[in-house]
Short mmCIF file of C-alpha atoms and ligand atoms in Angstrom, two decimals:
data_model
loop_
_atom_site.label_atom_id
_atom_site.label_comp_id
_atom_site.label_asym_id
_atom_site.label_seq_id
_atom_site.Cartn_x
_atom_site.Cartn_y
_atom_site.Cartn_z
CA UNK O 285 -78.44 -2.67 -23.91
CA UNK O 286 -76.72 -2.70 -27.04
CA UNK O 287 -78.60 -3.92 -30.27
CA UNK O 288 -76.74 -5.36 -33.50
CA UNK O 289 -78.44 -7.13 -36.38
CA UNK O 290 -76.06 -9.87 -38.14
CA UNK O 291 -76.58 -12.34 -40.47
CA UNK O 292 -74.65 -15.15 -38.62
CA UNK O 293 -73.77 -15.60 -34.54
CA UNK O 294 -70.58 -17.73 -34.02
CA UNK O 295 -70.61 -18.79 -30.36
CA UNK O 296 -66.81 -19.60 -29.18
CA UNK O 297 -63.53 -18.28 -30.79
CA UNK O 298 -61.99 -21.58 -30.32
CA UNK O 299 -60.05 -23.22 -33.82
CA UNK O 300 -63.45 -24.12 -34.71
CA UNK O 301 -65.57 -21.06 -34.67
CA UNK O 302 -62.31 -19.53 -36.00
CA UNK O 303 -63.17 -21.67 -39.12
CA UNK O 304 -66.80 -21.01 -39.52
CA UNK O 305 -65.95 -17.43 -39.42
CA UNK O 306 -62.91 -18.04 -42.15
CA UNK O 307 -65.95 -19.66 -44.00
CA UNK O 308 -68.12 -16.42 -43.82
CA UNK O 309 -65.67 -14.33 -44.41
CA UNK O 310 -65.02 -16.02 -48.03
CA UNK O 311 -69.07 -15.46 -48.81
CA UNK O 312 -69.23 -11.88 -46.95
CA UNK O 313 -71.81 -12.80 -44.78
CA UNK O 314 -72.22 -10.24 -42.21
CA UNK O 315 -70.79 -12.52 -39.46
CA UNK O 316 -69.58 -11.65 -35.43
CA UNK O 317 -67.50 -14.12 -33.07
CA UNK O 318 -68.48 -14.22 -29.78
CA UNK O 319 -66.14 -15.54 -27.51
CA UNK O 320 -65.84 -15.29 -23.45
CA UNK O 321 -62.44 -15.36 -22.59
CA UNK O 322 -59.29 -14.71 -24.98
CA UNK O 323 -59.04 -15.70 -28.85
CA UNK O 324 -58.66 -20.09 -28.86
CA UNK O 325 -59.46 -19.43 -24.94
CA UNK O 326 -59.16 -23.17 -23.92
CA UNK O 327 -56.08 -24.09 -25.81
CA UNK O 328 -54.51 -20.80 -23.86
CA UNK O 329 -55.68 -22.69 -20.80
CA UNK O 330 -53.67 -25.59 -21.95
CA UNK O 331 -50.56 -26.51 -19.80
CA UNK O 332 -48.13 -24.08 -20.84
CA UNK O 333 -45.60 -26.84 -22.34
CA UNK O 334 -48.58 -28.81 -23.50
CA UNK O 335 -47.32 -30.85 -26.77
CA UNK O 336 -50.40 -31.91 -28.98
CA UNK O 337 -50.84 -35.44 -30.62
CA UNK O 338 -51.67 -33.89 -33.89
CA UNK O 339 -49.20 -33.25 -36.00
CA UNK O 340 -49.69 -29.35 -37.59
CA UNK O 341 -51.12 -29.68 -41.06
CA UNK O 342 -54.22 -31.55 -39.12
CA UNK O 343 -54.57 -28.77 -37.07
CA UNK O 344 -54.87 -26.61 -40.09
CA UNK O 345 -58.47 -24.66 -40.95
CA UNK O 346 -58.94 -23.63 -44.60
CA UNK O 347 -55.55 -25.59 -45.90
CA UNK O 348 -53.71 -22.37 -43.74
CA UNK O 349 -50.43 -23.80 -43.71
CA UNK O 350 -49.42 -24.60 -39.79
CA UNK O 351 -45.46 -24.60 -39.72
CA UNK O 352 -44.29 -26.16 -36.86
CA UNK O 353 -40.60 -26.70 -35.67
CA UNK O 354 -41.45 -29.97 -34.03
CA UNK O 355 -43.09 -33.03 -35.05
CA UNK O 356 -45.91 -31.91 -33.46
CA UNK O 357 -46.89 -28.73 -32.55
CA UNK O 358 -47.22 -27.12 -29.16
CA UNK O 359 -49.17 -24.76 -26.91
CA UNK O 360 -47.50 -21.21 -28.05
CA UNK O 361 -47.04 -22.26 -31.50
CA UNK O 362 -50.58 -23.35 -31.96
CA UNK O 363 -52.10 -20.15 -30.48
CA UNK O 364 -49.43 -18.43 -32.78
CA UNK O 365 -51.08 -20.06 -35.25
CA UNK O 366 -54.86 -19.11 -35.14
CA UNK O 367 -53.84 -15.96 -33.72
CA UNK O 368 -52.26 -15.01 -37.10
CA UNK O 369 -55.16 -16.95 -38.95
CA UNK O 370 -57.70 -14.59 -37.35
CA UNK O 371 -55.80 -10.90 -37.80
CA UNK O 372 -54.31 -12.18 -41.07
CA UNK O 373 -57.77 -12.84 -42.55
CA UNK O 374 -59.25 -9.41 -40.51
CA UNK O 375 -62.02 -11.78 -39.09
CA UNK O 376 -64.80 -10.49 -36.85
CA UNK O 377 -64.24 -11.05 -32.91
CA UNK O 378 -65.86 -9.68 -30.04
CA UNK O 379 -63.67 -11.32 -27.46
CA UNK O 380 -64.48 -11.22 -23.49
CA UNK O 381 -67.99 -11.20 -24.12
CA UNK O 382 -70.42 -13.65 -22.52
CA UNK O 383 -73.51 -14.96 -24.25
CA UNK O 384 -75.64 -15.89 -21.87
CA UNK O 385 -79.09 -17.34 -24.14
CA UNK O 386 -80.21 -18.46 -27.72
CA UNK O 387 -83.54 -17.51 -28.30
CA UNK O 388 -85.58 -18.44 -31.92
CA UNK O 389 -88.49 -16.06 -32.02
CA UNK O 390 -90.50 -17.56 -35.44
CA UNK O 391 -87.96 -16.86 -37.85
CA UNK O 392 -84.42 -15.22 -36.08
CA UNK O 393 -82.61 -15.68 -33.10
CA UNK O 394 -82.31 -13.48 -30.32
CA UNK O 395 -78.59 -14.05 -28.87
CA UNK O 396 -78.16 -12.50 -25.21
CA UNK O 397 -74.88 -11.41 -23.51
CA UNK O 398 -73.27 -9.74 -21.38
CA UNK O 399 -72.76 -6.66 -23.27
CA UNK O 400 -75.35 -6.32 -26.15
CA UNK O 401 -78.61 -8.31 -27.66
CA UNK O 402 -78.17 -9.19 -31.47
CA UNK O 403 -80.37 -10.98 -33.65
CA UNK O 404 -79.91 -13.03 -36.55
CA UNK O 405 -80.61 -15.42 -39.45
CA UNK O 406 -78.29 -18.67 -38.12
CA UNK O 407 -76.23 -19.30 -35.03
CA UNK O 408 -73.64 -21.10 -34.91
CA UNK O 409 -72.28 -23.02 -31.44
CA UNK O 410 -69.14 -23.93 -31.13
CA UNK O 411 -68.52 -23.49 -27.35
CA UNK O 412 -66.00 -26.56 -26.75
CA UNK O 413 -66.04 -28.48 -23.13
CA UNK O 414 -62.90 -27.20 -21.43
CA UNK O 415 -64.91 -24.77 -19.10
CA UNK O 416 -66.53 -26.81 -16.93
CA UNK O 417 -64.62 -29.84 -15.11
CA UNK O 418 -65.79 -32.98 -14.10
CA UNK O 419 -65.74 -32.98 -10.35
CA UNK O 420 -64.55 -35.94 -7.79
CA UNK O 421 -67.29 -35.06 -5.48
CA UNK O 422 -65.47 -35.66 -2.51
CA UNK O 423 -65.06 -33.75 0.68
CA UNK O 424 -62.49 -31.12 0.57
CA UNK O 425 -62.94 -30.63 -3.22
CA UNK O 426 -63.57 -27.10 -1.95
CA UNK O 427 -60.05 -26.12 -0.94
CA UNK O 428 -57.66 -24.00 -2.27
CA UNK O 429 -54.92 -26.97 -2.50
CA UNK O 430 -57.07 -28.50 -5.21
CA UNK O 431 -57.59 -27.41 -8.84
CA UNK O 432 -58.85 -28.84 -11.90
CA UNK O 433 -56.73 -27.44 -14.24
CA UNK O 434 -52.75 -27.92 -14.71
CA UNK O 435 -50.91 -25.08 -15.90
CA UNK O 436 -46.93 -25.50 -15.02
CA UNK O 437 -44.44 -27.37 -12.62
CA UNK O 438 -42.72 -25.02 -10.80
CA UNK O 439 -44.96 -24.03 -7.88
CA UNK O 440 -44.84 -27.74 -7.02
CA UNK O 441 -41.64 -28.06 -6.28
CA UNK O 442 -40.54 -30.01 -3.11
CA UNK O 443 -44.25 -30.78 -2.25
CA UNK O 444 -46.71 -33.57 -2.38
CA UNK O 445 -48.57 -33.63 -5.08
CA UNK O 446 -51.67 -36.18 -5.64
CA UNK O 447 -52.75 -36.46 -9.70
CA UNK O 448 -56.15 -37.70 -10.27
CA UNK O 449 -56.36 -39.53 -13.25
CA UNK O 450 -54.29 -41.23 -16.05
CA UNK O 451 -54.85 -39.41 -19.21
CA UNK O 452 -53.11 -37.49 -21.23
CA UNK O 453 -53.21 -34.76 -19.05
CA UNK O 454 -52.73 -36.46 -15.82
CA UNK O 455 -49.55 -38.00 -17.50
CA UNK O 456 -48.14 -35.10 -18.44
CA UNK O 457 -48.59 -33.34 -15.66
CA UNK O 458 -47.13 -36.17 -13.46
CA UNK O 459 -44.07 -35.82 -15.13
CA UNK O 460 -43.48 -32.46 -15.48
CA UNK O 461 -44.26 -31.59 -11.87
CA UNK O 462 -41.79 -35.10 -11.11
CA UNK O 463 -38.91 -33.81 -13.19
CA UNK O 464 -39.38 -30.35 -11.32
CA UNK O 465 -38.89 -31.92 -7.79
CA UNK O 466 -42.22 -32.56 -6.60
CA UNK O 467 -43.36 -35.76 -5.01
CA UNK O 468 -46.06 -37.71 -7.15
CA UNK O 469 -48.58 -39.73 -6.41
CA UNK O 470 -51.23 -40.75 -8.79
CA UNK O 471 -55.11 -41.98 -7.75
CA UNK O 472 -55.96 -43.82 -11.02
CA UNK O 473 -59.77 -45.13 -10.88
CA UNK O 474 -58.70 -47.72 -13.64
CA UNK O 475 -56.26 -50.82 -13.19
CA UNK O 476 -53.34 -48.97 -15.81
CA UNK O 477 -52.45 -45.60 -17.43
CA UNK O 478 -54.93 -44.51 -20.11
CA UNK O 479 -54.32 -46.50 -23.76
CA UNK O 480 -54.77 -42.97 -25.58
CA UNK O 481 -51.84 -41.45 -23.79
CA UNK O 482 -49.37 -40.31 -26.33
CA UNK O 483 -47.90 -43.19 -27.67
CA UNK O 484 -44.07 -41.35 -26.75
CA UNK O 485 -45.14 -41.07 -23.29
CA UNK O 486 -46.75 -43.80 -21.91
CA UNK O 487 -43.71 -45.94 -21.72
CA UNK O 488 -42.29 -42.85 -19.91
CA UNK O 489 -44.87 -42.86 -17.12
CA UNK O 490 -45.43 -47.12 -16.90
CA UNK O 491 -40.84 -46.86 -16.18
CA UNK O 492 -41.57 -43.83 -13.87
CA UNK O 493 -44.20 -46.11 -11.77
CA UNK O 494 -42.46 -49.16 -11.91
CA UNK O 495 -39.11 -48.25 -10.59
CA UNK O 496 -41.00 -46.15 -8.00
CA UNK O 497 -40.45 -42.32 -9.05
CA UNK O 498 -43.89 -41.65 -9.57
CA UNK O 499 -46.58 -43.81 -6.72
CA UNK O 500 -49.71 -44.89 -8.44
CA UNK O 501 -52.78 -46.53 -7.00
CA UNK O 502 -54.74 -48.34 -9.42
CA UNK O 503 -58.55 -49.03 -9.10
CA UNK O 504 -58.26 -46.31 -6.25
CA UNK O 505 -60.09 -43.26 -5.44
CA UNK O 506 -59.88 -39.97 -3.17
CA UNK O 507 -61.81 -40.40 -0.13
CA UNK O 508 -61.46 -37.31 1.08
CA UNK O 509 -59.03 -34.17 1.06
CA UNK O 510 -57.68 -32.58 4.04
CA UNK O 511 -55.38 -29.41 4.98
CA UNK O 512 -52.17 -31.26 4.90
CA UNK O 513 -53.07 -35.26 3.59
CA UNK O 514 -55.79 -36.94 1.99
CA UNK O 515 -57.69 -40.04 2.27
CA UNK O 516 -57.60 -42.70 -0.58
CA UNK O 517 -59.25 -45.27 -1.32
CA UNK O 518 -57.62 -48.90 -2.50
CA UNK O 519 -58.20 -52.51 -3.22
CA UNK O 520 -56.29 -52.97 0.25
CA UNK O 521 -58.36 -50.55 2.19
CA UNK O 522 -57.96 -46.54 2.73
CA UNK O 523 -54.45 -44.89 2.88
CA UNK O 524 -53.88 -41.59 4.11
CA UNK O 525 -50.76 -39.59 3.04
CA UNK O 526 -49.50 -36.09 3.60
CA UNK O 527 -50.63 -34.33 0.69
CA UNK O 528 -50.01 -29.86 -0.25
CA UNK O 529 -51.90 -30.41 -3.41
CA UNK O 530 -54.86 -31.99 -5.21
CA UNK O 531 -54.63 -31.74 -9.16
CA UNK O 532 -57.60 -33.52 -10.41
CA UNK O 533 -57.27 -34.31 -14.31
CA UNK O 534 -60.55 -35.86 -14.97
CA UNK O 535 -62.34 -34.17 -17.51
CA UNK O 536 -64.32 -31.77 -18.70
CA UNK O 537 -68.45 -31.09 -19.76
CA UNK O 538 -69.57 -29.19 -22.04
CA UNK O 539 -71.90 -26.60 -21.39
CA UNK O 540 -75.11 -28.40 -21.03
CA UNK O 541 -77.69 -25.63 -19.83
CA UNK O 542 -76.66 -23.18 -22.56
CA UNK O 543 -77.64 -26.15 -25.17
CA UNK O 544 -80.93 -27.25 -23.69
CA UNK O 545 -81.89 -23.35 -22.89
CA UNK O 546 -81.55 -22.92 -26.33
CA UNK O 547 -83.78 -25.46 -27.18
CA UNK O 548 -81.22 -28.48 -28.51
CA UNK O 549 -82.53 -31.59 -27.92
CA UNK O 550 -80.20 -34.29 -25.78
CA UNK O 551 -79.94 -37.81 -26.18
CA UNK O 552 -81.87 -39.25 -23.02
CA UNK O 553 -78.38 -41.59 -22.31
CA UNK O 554 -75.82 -40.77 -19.77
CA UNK O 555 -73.91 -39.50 -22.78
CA UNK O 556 -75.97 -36.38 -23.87
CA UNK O 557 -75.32 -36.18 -27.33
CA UNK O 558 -77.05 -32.96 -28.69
CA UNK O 559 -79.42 -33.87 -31.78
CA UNK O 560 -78.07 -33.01 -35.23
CA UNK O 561 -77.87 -33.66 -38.66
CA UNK O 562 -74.33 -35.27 -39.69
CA UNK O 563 -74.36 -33.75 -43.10
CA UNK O 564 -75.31 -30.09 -42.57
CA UNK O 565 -74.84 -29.83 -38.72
CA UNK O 566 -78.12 -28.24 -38.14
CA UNK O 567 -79.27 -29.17 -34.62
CA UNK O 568 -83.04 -30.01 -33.81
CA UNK O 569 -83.80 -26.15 -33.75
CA UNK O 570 -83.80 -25.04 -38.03
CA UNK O 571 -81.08 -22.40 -38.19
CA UNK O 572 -79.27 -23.23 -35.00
CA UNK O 573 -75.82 -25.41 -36.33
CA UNK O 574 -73.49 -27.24 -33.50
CA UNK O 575 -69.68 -27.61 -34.75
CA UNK O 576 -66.69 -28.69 -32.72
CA UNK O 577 -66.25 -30.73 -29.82
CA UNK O 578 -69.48 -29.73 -28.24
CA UNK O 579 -70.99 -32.12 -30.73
CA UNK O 580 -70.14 -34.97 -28.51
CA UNK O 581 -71.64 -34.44 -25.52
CA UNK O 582 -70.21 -36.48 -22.60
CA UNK O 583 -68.32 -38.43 -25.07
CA UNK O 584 -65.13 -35.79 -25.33
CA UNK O 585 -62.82 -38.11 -27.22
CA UNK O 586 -65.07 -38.15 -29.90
CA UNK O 587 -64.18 -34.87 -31.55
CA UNK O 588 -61.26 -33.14 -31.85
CA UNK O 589 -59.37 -30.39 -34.60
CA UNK O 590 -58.19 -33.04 -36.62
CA UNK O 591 -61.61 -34.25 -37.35
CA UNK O 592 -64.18 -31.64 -36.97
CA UNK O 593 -62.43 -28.66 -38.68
CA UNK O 594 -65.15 -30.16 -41.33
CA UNK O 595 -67.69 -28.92 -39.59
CA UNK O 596 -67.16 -24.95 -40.67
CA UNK O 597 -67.80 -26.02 -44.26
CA UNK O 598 -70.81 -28.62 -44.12
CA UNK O 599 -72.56 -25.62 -42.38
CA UNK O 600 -71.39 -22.68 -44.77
CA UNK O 601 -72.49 -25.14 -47.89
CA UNK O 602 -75.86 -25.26 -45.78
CA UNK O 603 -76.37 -22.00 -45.41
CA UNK O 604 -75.22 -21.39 -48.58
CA UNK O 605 -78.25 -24.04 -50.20
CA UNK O 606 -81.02 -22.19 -48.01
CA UNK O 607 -79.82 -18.23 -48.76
C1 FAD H 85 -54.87 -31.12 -23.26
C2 FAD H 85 -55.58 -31.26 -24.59
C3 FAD H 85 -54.86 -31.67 -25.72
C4 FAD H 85 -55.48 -31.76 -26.97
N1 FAD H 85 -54.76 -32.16 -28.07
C5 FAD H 85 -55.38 -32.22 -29.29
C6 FAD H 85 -54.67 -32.62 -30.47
O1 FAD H 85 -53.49 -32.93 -30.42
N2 FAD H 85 -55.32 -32.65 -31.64
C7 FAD H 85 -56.64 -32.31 -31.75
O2 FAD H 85 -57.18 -32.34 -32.87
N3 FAD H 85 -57.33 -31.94 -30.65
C8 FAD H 85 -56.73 -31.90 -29.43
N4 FAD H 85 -57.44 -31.55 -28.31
C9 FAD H 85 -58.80 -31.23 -28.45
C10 FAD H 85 -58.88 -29.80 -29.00
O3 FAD H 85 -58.01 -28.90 -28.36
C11 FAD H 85 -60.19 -29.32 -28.84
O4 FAD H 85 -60.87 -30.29 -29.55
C12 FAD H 85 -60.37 -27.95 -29.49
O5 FAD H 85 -60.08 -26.91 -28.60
C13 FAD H 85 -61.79 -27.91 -29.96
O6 FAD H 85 -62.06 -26.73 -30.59
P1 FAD H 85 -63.50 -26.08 -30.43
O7 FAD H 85 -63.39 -24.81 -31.20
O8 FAD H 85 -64.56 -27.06 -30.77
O9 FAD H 85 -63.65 -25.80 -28.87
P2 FAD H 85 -62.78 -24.86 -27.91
O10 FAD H 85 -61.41 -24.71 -28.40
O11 FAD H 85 -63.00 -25.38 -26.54
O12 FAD H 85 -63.48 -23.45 -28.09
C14 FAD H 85 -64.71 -23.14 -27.49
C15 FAD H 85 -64.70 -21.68 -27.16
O13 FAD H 85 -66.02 -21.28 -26.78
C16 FAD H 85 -65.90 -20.31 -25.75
N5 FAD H 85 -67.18 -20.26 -25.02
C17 FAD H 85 -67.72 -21.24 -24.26
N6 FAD H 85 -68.91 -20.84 -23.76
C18 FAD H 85 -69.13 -19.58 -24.21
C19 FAD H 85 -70.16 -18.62 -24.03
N7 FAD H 85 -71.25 -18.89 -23.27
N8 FAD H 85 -70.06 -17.40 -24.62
C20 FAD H 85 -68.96 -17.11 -25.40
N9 FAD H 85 -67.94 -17.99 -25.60
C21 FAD H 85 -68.02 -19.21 -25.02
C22 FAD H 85 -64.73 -20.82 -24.91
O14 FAD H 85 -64.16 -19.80 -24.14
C23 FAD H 85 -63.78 -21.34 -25.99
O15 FAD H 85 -62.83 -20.39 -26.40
C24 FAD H 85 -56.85 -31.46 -27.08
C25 FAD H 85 -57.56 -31.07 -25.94
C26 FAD H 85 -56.94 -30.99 -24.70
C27 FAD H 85 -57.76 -30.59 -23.51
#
């Protein structure tokens, strides 16, 4: 296999490994991206008319200027956006190119993927949570009718379509596929539609429900999924209705395994919060830095862009103190 020496190992091109490397670039650290799927791969797994509740210049890195023609930005102009940031600024990317372990052999770590072994000085792991969704455990999770992940309306026209959930997500998927002719019913495990839905929205969904567009069961649950219906679960007892599709909207994990193989340490709670100092973002293992969303664990509102773009330069200064 293929050996490379670098100074610095960014783990995920998402907007936030995109600004570590911006930050390594500036020093000319001898720096690589490594990143599994496409450049900002789970933002181009977003819905494709996916609006965010940022406005742009907080989805800046670096003080890049984000022009948006809307309020706030969408899908396609946000990948526009760190697309250009990356080329613009020539940074380093390996793209479709697994790692697979973080090793730290006395004093550098041995990264492993699918395509080459490098070693360096730091790593840096900003792998996100939008790869590995939270699932409803139920039977008939299994079939092909039912997917985690909402991408556009249009192949659920004219059917029945069951939404699991009521966040921002769920919401805006129940409307889109509604407004494209599907039938909607949403299984909400909570008595209303998430507070954090986009304030322009939720009043949108809560008319939908109440003059009957949309069916919701509160404090209900899937039972179980069949061919052509599915089982729920309500206050009043279980209700079976004909059912083509299962969207479940219900989160996402991050990749625990890769951050306790590498030796990060977890908070023993049910929300696994991987160990780190707040003001350099150095993780339990010296050289080993955490940045992004992955920083929260189970807790996946925590972090977002807006507020852990930060991150990139509390680690560079880091680095920076110890070169
Ligand atoms: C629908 C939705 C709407 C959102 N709206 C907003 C918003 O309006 N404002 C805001 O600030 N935030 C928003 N967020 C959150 C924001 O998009 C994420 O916080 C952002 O993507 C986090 O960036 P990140 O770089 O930490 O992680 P990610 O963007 O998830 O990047 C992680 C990257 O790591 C890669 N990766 C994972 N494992 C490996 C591996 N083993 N090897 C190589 N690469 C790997 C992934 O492919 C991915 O590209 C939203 C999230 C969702 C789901």
């Amino acid at each position: 296999m293929k050996k490379v020496q670098k100074d610095i190992i960014i783990i995920g091109g998402g907007p936030i490994g995109i600004a570590c490397a911006l930050e390594c670039q500036k020093r000319n650290w001898n720096y690589v991206i490594i990143e599994k799927g496409t450049l900002a791969n789970s933002l181009f797994n977003y819905p494709k008319n996916m609006t965010f509740f940022s406005t742009s210049e907080k989805l800046e890195i670096d003080d890049i200027p984000f022009i948006s023609n809307n309020p706030k930005p969408n899908r396609d102009e946000a990948l526009e956006y760190y697309r250009r940031v990356t080329t613009s600024n020539k940074l380093h990317v390996n793209l479709y190119e697994t790692v697979v372990s973080v090793n730290k052999n006395s004093e550098t770590f041995e990264t492993i993927t699918d395509k080459a072994h490098y070693t360096s000085n730091q790593v840096i792991l900003c792998t996100g949570f939008y790869d590995i969704p939270k699932l409803l455990n139920v039977p008939g999770e299994h079939l092909d009718k039912v997917s985690h992940y909402y991408k556009e309306a249009h192949n659920y026209t004219l059917q029945n379509v069951i939404i699991v959930g009521a966040s921002n997500s769920a919401v805006d998927a129940a409307l889109e596929i509604w407004r494209k002719g599907g039938q909607v019913t949403m299984v909400i495990r909570g008595e209303t539609i998430g507070e954090r839905v986009k304030y322009w929205v939720r009043p949108d969904i809560l008319n939908r429900i109440e003059e009957g567009s949309i069916t919701a069961y509160f404090s209900s649950e899937i039972e179980e999924i069949k061919e052509d219906s599915a089982i729920i679960k309500t206050q009043n007892g279980s209700v079976t209705i004909p059912n083509d599709f299962v969207i479940a909207l219900t989160g996402y994990l991050p990749d625990f395994d890769l951050l306790k193989n590498s030796g990060i340490t977890l908070s023993k709670d049910e929300k696994c919060i991987p160990e780190y100092d707040s003001n350099t973002m150095e993780s339990n293992i010296k050289g080993l830095y955490l940045a992004g969303v992955v920083c929260g664990g189970k807790e996946t509102h925590k972090w977002f862009i807006e507020n852990s773009r930060i991150h990139a330069k509390l680690i560079a200064k880091h680095i920076e103190s110890i070169k």
